[in-house]
Amino acid sequence: MTESWTSDRRPSLAGRLARLGFTEAAHAERLLREAERDGVVIDGRGPLGGDLLDALGGTADPDLALAGLLRLLAAADGQGAGAELREALAKEPGTRERLTAVLGVSAALGDHLARHPGHWKVLRDGRPAPAGPPRGDLLAAVGADPAAADPVASGCGPETLVALRVAYRRRLLALAGRDLIGVADVPEVAAELADLAAAALEAGLAVARAEVPGHDACRLAVIGMGKTGGRELNYVSDVDVIFVAAAGDGGDELGDAALRTATRLAAAMMRACSASTEEGALWEVDPALRPEGKAGPLVRTLASHRAYYERWAKTWEFQALLKARPVAGDADLGARYMDTIIPMVWKAAEGESFVEDVQAMRRRVEADLGRRTADSERQLKLGPGGLRDVEFAVQLLQLVHGRADETLRSPTTLDALADLSRGGYVGRDDAAALASAYRFLRRVEHLVQLHRLRRTHLVPDDADGLRRLGRALGLRTDPVGEFTALWRRHAREVRRIHEKLFYRPLLRAVARLPGEEARLTPEAARTRLEALGYADPAGALRHIEALTAGVSRRAAIQRTLLPVMLGWFADAPDPDAGLLGFRQVSDALGTTPWYLRLLRDEVTVAERMAWVLGCSRYATDLLLRAPEAVAMLGSDADLAPRPFEALRSEGLAAVRRYAEDTSSAEEAVQVVRGLRRRELFRVAVGDLLGMTDVRTVGDALTGIATVTVEAALRAAVHKIETESREPLPTRMAVVAMGRFGGHELGYGSDADVMFVHEPLPGADERAAGRAAHAVAEELRRLLALPAPDPPLEIDPDLRPEGRQGPLVRTLASYAAYYARWSEPWEAQALLRADPLIGDAGLRDRFRALIDPVRWPEGGIGDDAVRQIRRLKARMEAERLPRGVDRRLHTKLGPGGLADVEWVAQLLQLQHAHAVPALRTTRTLDALDAAVQARLLNAEDARVLEEAWCLATRIRGAIMLVRGRASDLLPTDHHRERSAVSTILGYPGTGDLLEDHRRHARRARAVVDRVFYGAE
């Protein structure tokens, strides 16, 4: 059982408050002591019982909740009603939960409770809301008879307006209590808010009748628009309305005098709701959606409304009418308005430029927002991926398809979205994602507005505000970070689906040619390209025209494919490049019967192709050189790296086949390089689609390189033997070094190697050396020949004596060198030596030779450790290119690849003689082994592994995007920066940069401690 706080436990109170979530624990403790001193007690022992303190700690803002509660207690005591409140808080868990939840979110409702302490009772267990509908409650508050046909308030002075506001906020308080504990969901809350607003308008109209003499000369109906009409209102929002008037005697004719009376009634009703009082205002009543907007008359007759909409109304005005609903005033007149005007809405989409008009308006809203404020990225409503994106897309689909399908005519966004999904107009997954995002964004909007009961759609930019939001949403581990990530994810998804739905050419086809299949005209394509953000719409349009021109079956299929594929290209970082690549591949395969049929019938192939072409220059170049590889996009199994042995068998079989046909070595290697090109594309696509991890990619690329080098070695040996007309007088092996030996090759990595040979018994050593050298040089020449696949550079510079030493050595020469001349750095380089290719016996003997060098008995000495540390420090100072920001260098920068690898290698040099698991060429395996041997802290290893994997992924993504290798994070090219971030799954380039810096900073701290021995 939770203990209550008492004075003898005061020294621990601040700590407990901090643990409960109070951010200003000392201030909260001071408030509690002051409350105790002032006599604000709960149970005679202290100001708060344990359960109540826990409840406060569970709120969105415990500090705010505590301050509000103490003010409420003091106010209740002032009215002699404090005892009842205390008893309820102590004995009624539901009351306690609702009240503290409200106080922890809304400072404004806390102020209201301090002014009206008796209103806490609407939050009591068993009575969570005022009885009855809000209309009767608010009419009674202004002294009007709810049963009257035209209720009239008892007065129109300040006291009447104050009473209306107090009654309104009492109802609002009750709803907020249910909302904040999750009893009422977002649609229910929004509908009740709309009904409460309608009741307030009705009460305001009753006040207006008390103010305007002769009000019975006319009848006035109030038509709710926007969120009020759609029953999806916010806590604080402008209430959009349209007024329609008729004669008081029931006739349609309305004289000028009666129309002026109706106008005064409308204006007085607006003032009754919007006027500032000692209890503030309710909200602004906004009639700007009326015909002619602010320039038009405030009130019109039904005939005038009909004439305007029949002749003058613009597209956006019909879109606005989707939400129209009678909310106050004469119900019969409101119903007649709906019967007369609303049928016109469903004819609006037949206009020649209807869809384009709506889209142009959307772009103007976005552009205007960008000009008016620097806060557009914080906008929940109008910002990218905001509420308006959902609403506009849904409304456009309703207007287009709702003409023929009456089930799509709901004025409520979520209901309409569900109807569109059921009717097949929106995919189920897209509809579910939009609905989830919409509920989330509306929930956040409600929380933001509840805080001060102010009209705002901006996410806070301060940590306290973000923390309050996150905690109110139940995010407690990292409220700010979790909320921000969740918000951005929803916004990205909304924006993606919005573009997909809002600019779909099918809409134009349906709007103009009912029943016809969607076809992409040049005009539609240009508009859609601009809307989707193609950087060069004119160039893109030329590609589309080239693909779709003519009457051939090929062109017809392209016209069917492109409307969808343009949206998929737009989802990728570089839609222009995607479309260009698609045209090039289509040109290469256009006469192949299976290609377009595959894209048409296999949606997965087309969608993946669009993503790959729009993301990766590297993969696009591979596909253009082997366009038939597009067939593998249809199957996840086809995109998994092939087993090494299967790949090796295919490569060596190709060399063997060409050798038997006495073909040239060049032809044999060309075939193997074609195999390499195909397999690189397979791995790259799997990587781009998130189907492989870092280790898998490194293993796969190493396997491809191994097969390529081994096949080239076989071809080179065959050529030298053919030219010399005798068998090779020596055995040969190729030792993989560096990332090649570590099975950690990247897309742009060279193949670091050493060549070793061993003369056959009885062979002349000089002749054997010349033959081995000729084979090595021929291997390098064959792999360096111009070819359509990316180059595989053979780099032998890690051999003994570097570039000054012989290209090929005998096994005995290696043994002599390592025994006499080897430096610590060379032993370190051998840690990643793996004899992968060539004569199996020679490979084993070479491995046996170098094992004692790289894993010396007893480990390396202190002098060698100091030498390695000095070499590392010099490398950090000298090898970085001049002018480069060290923090952006993924290899040599602090916390980069080299840092992590040198830590692993130092541990291997020191301990691998005693720890067999450390005898590996792979960095991550070495770190794992060091943890198992308790040579490295598990948390340190995790930090190093995460930094190494992220840096490796960044390098891979850069190569995939640019088609050129780089160790630097891109900073000066927005599209490349954005593409790398997108491929790696980051919402923005800033997020990638920050994550890299965070991982690198933490990894460098481990390096300083473990490698350099810093305290």
PDB file of C-alpha atoms in Angstrom, residues 1-6 9-22 25 48-55 57:
ATOM      1  CA  MET A   1       0.000   0.000   0.000  1.00  0.00           C
ATOM      2  CA  THR A   2       1.347   3.424  -0.935  1.00  0.00           C
ATOM      3  CA  GLU A   3       2.371   5.529   2.065  1.00  0.00           C
ATOM      4  CA  SER A   4       1.109   9.055   2.462  1.00  0.00           C
ATOM      5  CA  TRP A   5       3.525  11.879   2.936  1.00  0.00           C
ATOM      6  CA  THR A   6       4.013  13.221   6.437  1.00  0.00           C
ATOM      7  CA  ARG A   9       9.446  12.271   5.733  1.00  0.00           C
ATOM      8  CA  ARG A  10      10.025  15.698   4.226  1.00  0.00           C
ATOM      9  CA  PRO A  11      13.678  15.138   3.293  1.00  0.00           C
ATOM     10  CA  SER A  12      12.601  12.420   0.810  1.00  0.00           C
ATOM     11  CA  LEU A  13       9.606  14.230  -0.683  1.00  0.00           C
ATOM     12  CA  ALA A  14      11.475  16.089  -3.428  1.00  0.00           C
ATOM     13  CA  GLY A  15      13.101  12.843  -4.532  1.00  0.00           C
ATOM     14  CA  ARG A  16       9.777  11.065  -4.631  1.00  0.00           C
ATOM     15  CA  LEU A  17       8.216  13.922  -6.582  1.00  0.00           C
ATOM     16  CA  ALA A  18      11.037  13.749  -9.110  1.00  0.00           C
ATOM     17  CA  ARG A  19      10.575   9.996  -9.478  1.00  0.00           C
ATOM     18  CA  LEU A  20       6.864  10.517 -10.054  1.00  0.00           C
ATOM     19  CA  GLY A  21       7.557  12.837 -12.991  1.00  0.00           C
ATOM     20  CA  PHE A  22       7.580  16.316 -11.451  1.00  0.00           C
ATOM     21  CA  ALA A  25      10.303  18.874  -7.596  1.00  0.00           C
ATOM     22  CA  LEU A  48      -1.681  14.854  -0.172  1.00  0.00           C
ATOM     23  CA  GLY A  49      -2.457  11.207   0.401  1.00  0.00           C
ATOM     24  CA  GLY A  50      -0.269   8.642  -1.350  1.00  0.00           C
ATOM     25  CA  ASP A  51      -2.866   7.591  -3.951  1.00  0.00           C
ATOM     26  CA  LEU A  52      -3.539  11.181  -4.929  1.00  0.00           C
ATOM     27  CA  LEU A  53       0.160  11.947  -5.227  1.00  0.00           C
ATOM     28  CA  ASP A  54       0.577   8.903  -7.463  1.00  0.00           C
ATOM     29  CA  ALA A  55      -2.370  10.074  -9.562  1.00  0.00           C
ATOM     30  CA  GLY A  57       2.490  11.832 -10.989  1.00  0.00           C
TER      31      GLY A  57
END
